[in-house]
Tab-separated table of C-alpha atoms and ligand atoms in Angstrom:
chain	number	residue	atom	x	y	z
A	1	MET	CA	-56.751	-0.969	5.301
A	2	ASP	CA	-58.946	1.322	5.867
A	3	GLY	CA	-57.179	3.658	8.383
A	4	LYS	CA	-59.623	7.045	8.045
A	5	ALA	CA	-62.492	5.595	8.655
A	6	LEU	CA	-61.067	3.694	11.696
A	7	ALA	CA	-59.647	6.696	13.518
A	8	ALA	CA	-63.190	8.228	12.948
A	9	LYS	CA	-64.613	5.434	15.047
A	10	GLU	CA	-62.028	5.625	17.273
A	11	LYS	CA	-62.546	9.792	17.938
A	12	GLY	CA	-66.146	8.947	18.232
A	13	LEU	CA	-65.923	6.776	21.421
A	14	LEU	CA	-63.432	8.998	22.407
A	15	LYS	CA	-66.156	11.815	22.123
A	16	GLU	CA	-68.251	9.544	24.021
A	17	LYS	CA	-65.912	8.166	26.868
A	18	THR	CA	-64.828	12.050	27.048
A	19	ALA	CA	-68.869	13.274	27.920
A	20	LYS	CA	-68.375	10.789	31.142
A	21	LEU	CA	-65.103	12.524	33.196
A	22	PRO	CA	-66.086	15.119	35.157
A	23	ARG	CA	-63.496	17.597	33.093
A	24	LYS	CA	-62.134	17.664	29.337
A	25	PRO	CA	-58.349	16.118	28.421
A	26	GLY	CA	-56.438	18.943	27.474
A	27	LEU	CA	-53.313	18.653	25.462
A	28	ALA	CA	-51.174	21.337	24.581
A	29	VAL	CA	-49.029	21.221	21.689
A	30	ILE	CA	-45.501	23.156	21.222
A	31	LEU	CA	-44.885	24.902	17.840
A	32	VAL	CA	-41.312	26.464	17.535
A	33	GLY	CA	-41.061	28.169	13.764
A	34	ASP	CA	-43.330	28.042	10.752
A	35	ASP	CA	-42.465	24.735	8.943
A	36	PRO	CA	-45.817	24.143	7.121
A	37	ALA	CA	-45.839	20.841	7.589
A	38	SER	CA	-45.559	20.914	10.716
A	39	ARG	CA	-47.990	23.760	10.203
A	40	THR	CA	-50.437	21.281	9.157
A	41	TYR	CA	-49.807	18.258	11.445
A	42	VAL	CA	-50.675	20.287	14.264
A	43	ASN	CA	-54.095	22.411	13.077
A	44	GLY	CA	-54.827	18.574	12.664
A	45	LYS	CA	-54.726	17.436	16.039
A	46	ARG	CA	-56.682	20.851	16.783
A	47	ARG	CA	-59.042	19.561	15.491
A	48	ASP	CA	-58.677	16.105	16.363
A	49	CYS	CA	-59.009	17.293	19.724
A	50	GLU	CA	-62.477	19.844	19.084
A	51	GLU	CA	-63.589	16.250	17.598
A	52	CYS	CA	-63.151	14.406	20.562
A	53	GLY	CA	-64.420	17.116	22.720
A	54	PHE	CA	-60.141	17.339	24.437
A	55	TYR	CA	-59.297	20.762	25.437
A	56	SER	CA	-56.751	22.356	23.488
A	57	GLU	CA	-53.369	25.078	23.917
A	58	GLU	CA	-51.454	26.185	21.232
A	59	TYR	CA	-48.317	27.276	21.682
A	60	THR	CA	-46.570	29.238	19.015
A	61	MET	CA	-43.013	29.975	19.097
A	62	PRO	CA	-40.917	31.949	16.590
A	63	ALA	CA	-37.495	29.728	15.384
A	64	GLY	CA	-35.012	32.045	17.749
A	65	THR	CA	-36.716	30.902	20.275
A	66	GLU	CA	-34.261	29.936	23.000
A	67	GLN	CA	-34.203	26.022	24.603
A	68	ALA	CA	-34.009	28.259	28.447
A	69	ASP	CA	-37.841	29.764	27.221
A	70	LEU	CA	-39.061	26.111	25.444
A	71	LEU	CA	-37.853	24.390	28.608
A	72	ALA	CA	-39.839	27.283	30.862
A	73	LEU	CA	-42.708	26.641	28.960
A	74	ILE	CA	-41.994	22.823	29.608
A	75	ASP	CA	-42.136	23.501	33.414
A	76	GLU	CA	-45.148	25.496	33.665
A	77	LEU	CA	-46.880	23.462	31.644
A	78	ASN	CA	-45.854	20.325	33.460
A	79	GLY	CA	-47.713	21.496	36.654
A	80	ARG	CA	-51.076	22.654	35.325
A	81	GLU	CA	-53.426	20.104	36.548
A	82	ASP	CA	-56.122	21.038	33.266
A	83	ILE	CA	-52.957	19.376	30.669
A	84	ASP	CA	-52.454	16.162	30.563
A	85	GLY	CA	-51.116	15.903	27.104
A	86	ILE	CA	-47.806	17.828	26.382
A	87	LEU	CA	-46.731	17.338	23.150
A	88	VAL	CA	-43.401	19.186	20.960
A	89	GLN	CA	-43.793	19.653	17.811
A	90	LEU	CA	-40.920	18.211	15.377
A	91	PRO	CA	-38.472	18.682	13.645
A	92	LEU	CA	-37.037	21.856	15.566
A	93	PRO	CA	-35.710	24.128	14.209
A	94	ASN	CA	-31.921	23.580	14.024
A	95	GLY	CA	-29.734	25.410	17.687
A	96	LEU	CA	-32.352	23.632	19.376
A	97	ASP	CA	-32.292	20.211	21.271
A	98	SER	CA	-35.347	18.156	21.281
A	99	ARG	CA	-33.110	15.061	23.276
A	100	CYS	CA	-32.912	17.806	25.725
A	101	LEU	CA	-36.859	18.924	25.571
A	102	LEU	CA	-38.592	15.470	25.029
A	103	ASP	CA	-36.531	14.225	28.307
A	104	ALA	CA	-38.297	17.608	29.795
A	105	ILE	CA	-41.550	16.474	29.673
A	106	ARG	CA	-43.330	14.070	32.463
A	107	PRO	CA	-43.546	10.815	31.427
A	108	ASP	CA	-47.056	11.158	32.832
A	109	LYS	CA	-47.997	13.965	30.540
A	110	ASP	CA	-45.536	12.119	27.638
A	111	VAL	CA	-48.504	11.745	25.455
A	112	ASP	CA	-45.917	11.093	21.861
A	113	CYS	CA	-44.183	8.331	24.071
A	114	PHE	CA	-40.847	10.223	23.330
A	115	HIS	CA	-39.623	10.282	27.153
A	116	PRO	CA	-37.249	7.413	28.179
A	117	VAL	CA	-39.537	6.344	31.000
A	118	ASN	CA	-41.901	5.532	28.541
A	119	VAL	CA	-39.625	3.848	25.847
A	120	GLY	CA	-38.158	2.005	28.783
A	121	LYS	CA	-41.255	0.931	30.262
A	122	LEU	CA	-42.647	-0.119	25.629
A	123	PHE	CA	-38.974	-2.731	25.760
A	124	SER	CA	-38.847	-3.790	29.156
A	125	GLY	CA	-43.211	-4.949	28.893
A	126	GLN	CA	-43.836	-3.386	31.409
A	127	THR	CA	-47.617	-1.661	31.537
A	128	GLY	CA	-48.272	2.381	32.864
A	129	GLY	CA	-46.834	3.746	29.960
A	130	PHE	CA	-48.068	5.254	26.467
A	131	VAL	CA	-47.691	3.594	23.377
A	132	PRO	CA	-46.255	5.381	21.246
A	133	CYS	CA	-48.214	7.440	18.305
A	134	THR	CA	-47.473	6.206	14.398
A	135	PRO	CA	-46.794	2.440	15.299
A	136	GLY	CA	-49.349	2.112	18.209
A	137	GLY	CA	-52.098	2.948	15.392
A	138	VAL	CA	-51.029	0.725	13.387
A	139	MET	CA	-51.593	-1.732	15.890
A	140	ASP	CA	-55.266	-1.113	15.861
A	141	LEU	CA	-55.736	-1.292	12.565
A	142	LEU	CA	-53.854	-4.341	11.823
A	143	HIS	CA	-56.269	-5.960	14.716
A	144	GLU	CA	-59.505	-4.109	13.022
A	145	TYR	CA	-58.632	-5.958	10.493
A	146	GLY	CA	-57.919	-9.244	12.301
A	147	ILE	CA	-54.217	-9.687	11.701
A	148	THR	CA	-52.015	-10.345	14.921
A	149	ALA	CA	-47.766	-10.569	14.640
A	150	LYS	CA	-48.394	-13.827	16.755
A	151	GLY	CA	-46.659	-16.812	14.725
A	152	LYS	CA	-45.720	-13.822	11.671
A	153	ASN	CA	-42.927	-13.252	10.266
A	154	CYS	CA	-42.354	-9.232	10.435
A	155	VAL	CA	-40.255	-6.864	8.441
A	156	VAL	CA	-39.241	-3.362	9.679
A	157	LEU	CA	-38.256	-0.885	7.184
A	158	GLY	CA	-36.292	1.604	8.749
A	159	ARG	CA	-35.315	2.023	12.550
A	160	SER	CA	-36.256	4.919	13.511
A	161	ASN	CA	-36.566	5.918	17.299
A	162	ILE	CA	-40.504	7.693	16.397
A	163	VAL	CA	-41.878	4.883	13.813
A	164	GLY	CA	-38.725	1.718	13.485
A	165	LYS	CA	-37.497	0.766	16.619
A	166	PRO	CA	-41.260	1.191	18.332
A	167	MET	CA	-42.786	-0.709	15.744
A	168	ALA	CA	-40.783	-3.646	16.067
A	169	ALA	CA	-40.711	-3.689	19.442
A	170	LEU	CA	-45.121	-3.717	19.261
A	171	LEU	CA	-44.387	-6.742	16.650
A	172	LEU	CA	-42.803	-8.862	18.808
A	173	ALA	CA	-44.511	-7.770	22.272
A	174	GLU	CA	-47.036	-9.322	19.654
A	175	ASP	CA	-45.380	-12.884	19.421
A	176	GLY	CA	-44.288	-11.709	15.767
A	177	THR	CA	-40.207	-12.507	14.135
A	178	VAL	CA	-39.393	-9.421	13.554
A	179	THR	CA	-36.426	-8.556	10.995
A	180	VAL	CA	-35.383	-4.381	11.174
A	181	CYS	CA	-34.153	-3.313	7.745
A	182	HIS	CA	-31.910	0.099	7.794
A	183	SER	CA	-30.066	1.997	4.624
A	184	ARG	CA	-27.483	-0.841	5.782
A	185	THR	CA	-29.187	-3.627	5.117
A	186	PRO	CA	-28.548	-5.916	2.184
A	187	ASP	CA	-30.357	-7.937	-0.205
A	188	LEU	CA	-33.614	-6.037	1.041
A	189	ALA	CA	-35.139	-7.678	-1.665
A	190	GLN	CA	-34.719	-11.143	-0.198
A	191	LYS	CA	-35.858	-9.738	3.415
A	192	CYS	CA	-39.504	-8.467	2.559
A	193	ALA	CA	-39.839	-11.408	-0.013
A	194	THR	CA	-40.146	-13.411	4.282
A	195	ALA	CA	-42.053	-10.463	5.386
A	196	ASP	CA	-45.713	-12.351	6.214
A	197	ILE	CA	-46.444	-8.785	7.515
A	198	LEU	CA	-43.989	-5.937	6.374
A	199	VAL	CA	-44.334	-2.131	7.672
A	200	SER	CA	-42.688	0.475	5.386
A	201	ALA	CA	-41.120	3.586	7.575
A	202	VAL	CA	-38.175	5.002	5.993
A	203	GLY	CA	-39.888	7.951	3.414
A	204	LYS	CA	-38.388	6.736	-0.218
A	205	THR	CA	-40.931	6.799	-2.991
A	206	GLY	CA	-41.642	3.439	-4.857
A	207	LEU	CA	-38.586	1.829	-2.380
A	208	VAL	CA	-41.691	-1.762	-2.388
A	209	THR	CA	-42.714	-3.047	-5.272
A	210	GLY	CA	-44.399	-6.222	-5.822
A	211	ASP	CA	-41.980	-8.304	-6.566
A	212	MET	CA	-40.168	-7.935	-3.360
A	213	VAL	CA	-43.890	-8.746	-1.519
A	214	LYS	CA	-44.521	-12.512	-1.251
A	215	GLU	CA	-48.695	-13.387	-1.822
A	216	GLY	CA	-50.843	-13.197	0.667
A	217	ALA	CA	-48.700	-10.536	3.256
A	218	VAL	CA	-49.965	-7.701	5.007
A	219	VAL	CA	-48.565	-4.207	3.319
A	220	VAL	CA	-48.262	-1.397	6.635
A	221	ASP	CA	-47.029	1.999	4.281
A	222	VAL	CA	-45.853	4.318	7.044
A	223	ALA	CA	-44.411	6.828	4.694
A	224	MET	CA	-45.611	10.161	3.895
A	225	ASN	CA	-43.639	11.704	1.437
A	226	ARG	CA	-44.695	13.906	-2.254
A	227	ASN	CA	-43.915	12.721	-5.410
A	228	ALA	CA	-42.411	14.502	-8.197
A	229	GLU	CA	-46.004	16.259	-8.860
A	230	GLY	CA	-45.807	16.461	-5.400
A	231	LYS	CA	-48.560	13.999	-4.157
A	232	LEU	CA	-48.920	12.781	-1.350
A	233	CYS	CA	-47.632	9.262	-1.376
A	234	GLY	CA	-46.032	6.669	0.775
A	235	ASP	CA	-42.840	4.235	0.446
A	236	VAL	CA	-44.581	1.568	-1.728
A	237	ASP	CA	-46.140	1.092	-4.863
A	238	MET	CA	-49.527	0.695	-4.569
A	239	GLU	CA	-49.903	-0.629	-7.812
A	240	THR	CA	-47.733	-4.057	-8.014
A	241	VAL	CA	-47.952	-4.447	-4.820
A	242	ALA	CA	-51.933	-4.596	-4.918
A	243	GLN	CA	-51.778	-7.640	-6.971
A	244	LYS	CA	-49.443	-9.503	-4.221
A	245	ALA	CA	-50.940	-8.083	-0.758
A	246	SER	CA	-53.998	-10.344	1.028
A	247	PHE	CA	-54.379	-6.323	2.931
A	248	LEU	CA	-52.940	-2.999	2.693
A	249	THR	CA	-52.695	0.500	3.379
A	250	PRO	CA	-52.915	3.650	1.500
A	251	VAL	CA	-51.602	6.562	1.328
A	252	PRO	CA	-53.067	8.953	2.235
A	253	GLY	CA	-55.622	8.041	4.250
A	254	GLY	CA	-53.810	5.138	6.156
A	255	ILE	CA	-51.229	5.163	9.263
A	256	GLY	CA	-51.707	9.195	8.430
A	257	PRO	CA	-54.566	9.437	11.122
A	258	MET	CA	-53.912	6.107	12.617
A	259	THR	CA	-51.177	8.376	14.052
A	260	ARG	CA	-53.675	11.099	15.075
A	261	ALA	CA	-56.530	9.093	16.390
A	262	THR	CA	-53.789	7.366	19.030
A	263	LEU	CA	-51.504	10.797	20.086
A	264	MET	CA	-56.271	11.210	21.167
A	265	CYS	CA	-56.230	8.031	23.330
A	266	ASN	CA	-52.904	9.022	24.949
A	267	THR	CA	-53.930	11.341	26.002
A	268	TYR	CA	-57.745	10.226	27.226
A	269	ARG	CA	-55.807	7.756	29.236
A	270	ALA	CA	-53.595	10.376	30.305
A	271	ALA	CA	-56.131	12.156	32.078
A	272	CYS	CA	-58.112	8.972	33.253
A	273	ARG	CA	-54.461	8.271	35.720
A	274	HIS	CA	-54.508	12.305	36.277
A	275	LEU	CA	-58.406	12.514	37.429
A	276	ASN	CA	-57.980	8.841	39.052
A	277	VAL	CA	-60.804	7.253	37.275
A	278	SER	CA	-61.029	3.514	34.793
A	279	PRO	CA	-60.348	4.385	30.836
A	280	ASP	CA	-63.245	2.154	30.650
B	1	NAP	P1	-36.009	9.277	9.296
B	1	NAP	O1	-35.686	9.335	10.788
B	1	NAP	O2	-35.869	9.084	8.145
B	1	NAP	O3	-35.046	7.433	9.484
B	1	NAP	C1	-35.352	5.840	8.229
B	1	NAP	C2	-35.077	5.204	8.155
B	1	NAP	O4	-34.888	4.201	6.923
B	1	NAP	C3	-33.891	5.057	8.689
B	1	NAP	O5	-33.395	4.012	9.405
B	1	NAP	C4	-33.326	4.697	7.703
B	1	NAP	O6	-32.601	4.051	7.835
B	1	NAP	C5	-34.077	4.356	6.805
B	1	NAP	N1	-33.405	3.517	4.839
B	1	NAP	C6	-32.860	4.535	4.347
B	1	NAP	N2	-32.724	4.232	3.305
B	1	NAP	C7	-33.209	2.634	2.813
B	1	NAP	C8	-32.919	1.772	2.617
B	1	NAP	N3	-32.391	2.115	1.273
B	1	NAP	N4	-33.179	0.475	2.614
B	1	NAP	C9	-34.232	0.558	4.323
B	1	NAP	N5	-34.033	1.616	5.141
B	1	NAP	C10	-34.200	2.388	4.791
B	1	NAP	O7	-37.896	9.030	9.045
B	1	NAP	P2	-39.034	8.437	9.913
B	1	NAP	O8	-38.768	9.717	10.840
B	1	NAP	O9	-38.889	7.319	11.382
B	1	NAP	O10	-40.441	8.372	9.508
B	1	NAP	C11	-40.425	7.626	7.826
B	1	NAP	C12	-41.375	7.805	6.924
B	1	NAP	O11	-42.960	7.515	7.994
B	1	NAP	C13	-41.322	9.141	5.541
B	1	NAP	O12	-41.792	9.306	5.249
B	1	NAP	C14	-42.159	9.909	7.009
B	1	NAP	O13	-42.627	10.896	6.320
B	1	NAP	C15	-43.284	8.898	7.697
B	1	NAP	N6	-44.350	9.075	9.114
B	1	NAP	C16	-45.657	8.838	8.579
B	1	NAP	C17	-45.802	8.815	10.005
B	1	NAP	C18	-47.391	8.762	10.438
B	1	NAP	O14	-48.127	9.629	11.142
B	1	NAP	N7	-48.014	8.279	8.593
B	1	NAP	C19	-45.552	9.398	11.033
B	1	NAP	C20	-43.803	9.370	11.349
B	1	NAP	C21	-43.615	9.032	10.446
B	1	NAP	P3	-31.396	4.523	8.886
B	1	NAP	O15	-31.523	4.449	9.965
B	1	NAP	O16	-29.904	3.081	8.027
B	1	NAP	O17	-30.937	5.838	8.261
C-alpha cells in the first residue's frame, strides 16, 4: 500500500480547498533541544505546510528551556487568531513535563490529538475532536485500498498513547474485533496468526515474520527503526511477510507520509472550525 502516493493526493486536495478559505490555516510547531530525528520531522512538517498552502511558524528552543517559558509560549499561541494548530514535537528533553505541556494546548488547537478532551472524544465515539495522526493515516490508507475493519480480526502490536491505543480505538469504532498486544503478551505469534488486519507499532526490527502471519492478511507496519546498516525499516520482515500478506505497507513510504498528511488534514479542519466554514 503506497502511503507516499495517497499522502501526496491528500495534500493536493487540501491545497485546492485551502485556496478557497478567507485566510491560510496556521500551524505552530515547538521544538525543544537538538534531537536530529525531531529536527527532521519538524522540517518535514514545514515542507508539508508549504505544499498545502498553510502558514507555519517554528519555535526552536534550547534544551535547557524552562517549563514555565514553554507554558507561556503555548498560552500566547492559544490566544492567536492566525494559529489554528499547535504541536509540541516529542520526545522532549529530560526535566520537561510533556503531559503538562500537551494539556495546556487548547483542545480546538490540539491537532496531534493528545489532549484528554480529544482522547476522551475518540474513545467515547463523540464527534468534533481530531483524529490521531498515525492511526488516522493507517485508516485512510486501508480505506484507499477498499479495506475496512468491519467484521475483521484486528491485532495491534503496541499499546502506546501515540499509536497502539488510539489505533485500537479507530479499528473498534469501525466494528473490528480488536486484540492489543504488548511486551507482556504471551505467545505473540499465535495472536498475530489470528489477524485479518495486523498493525505493528513496536519499534523492533524483524519482530513480525512470515510464519506469524495468516495467508491473505493485511499487514500495516507503523514502526520506524534503523537496521544494523543504519537503513530505515519497520517491525515487519518484508521478504517473508510479502509472501503471505494480501496487502503490506513499506517502510519508508507507508505510514510515515500518511501521519504527516493527517496532521495537515487536522490543521485544515481546525482552521475551518475557527473560520466557521464547512471543511468540504
Ligand atoms: P513506544 O511508546 O515505545 O511503544 C512500543 C510498544 O510496543 C509498547 O506498548 C510496548 O509494550 C510494545 N512492545 C515492546 N516490545 C514488544 C514485544 N516484543 N512484543 C509486543 N509488543 C512489544 O513506541 P511508539 O511511540 O508507539 O512507536 C512505536 C513504533 O512506531 C516506533 O518504531 C516508532 O518510531 C514508530 N512510529 C511511527 C510513526 C509514523 O509516523 N510512522 C509515528 C509514531 C511512531 P509495553 O507497553 O508493555 O512496554
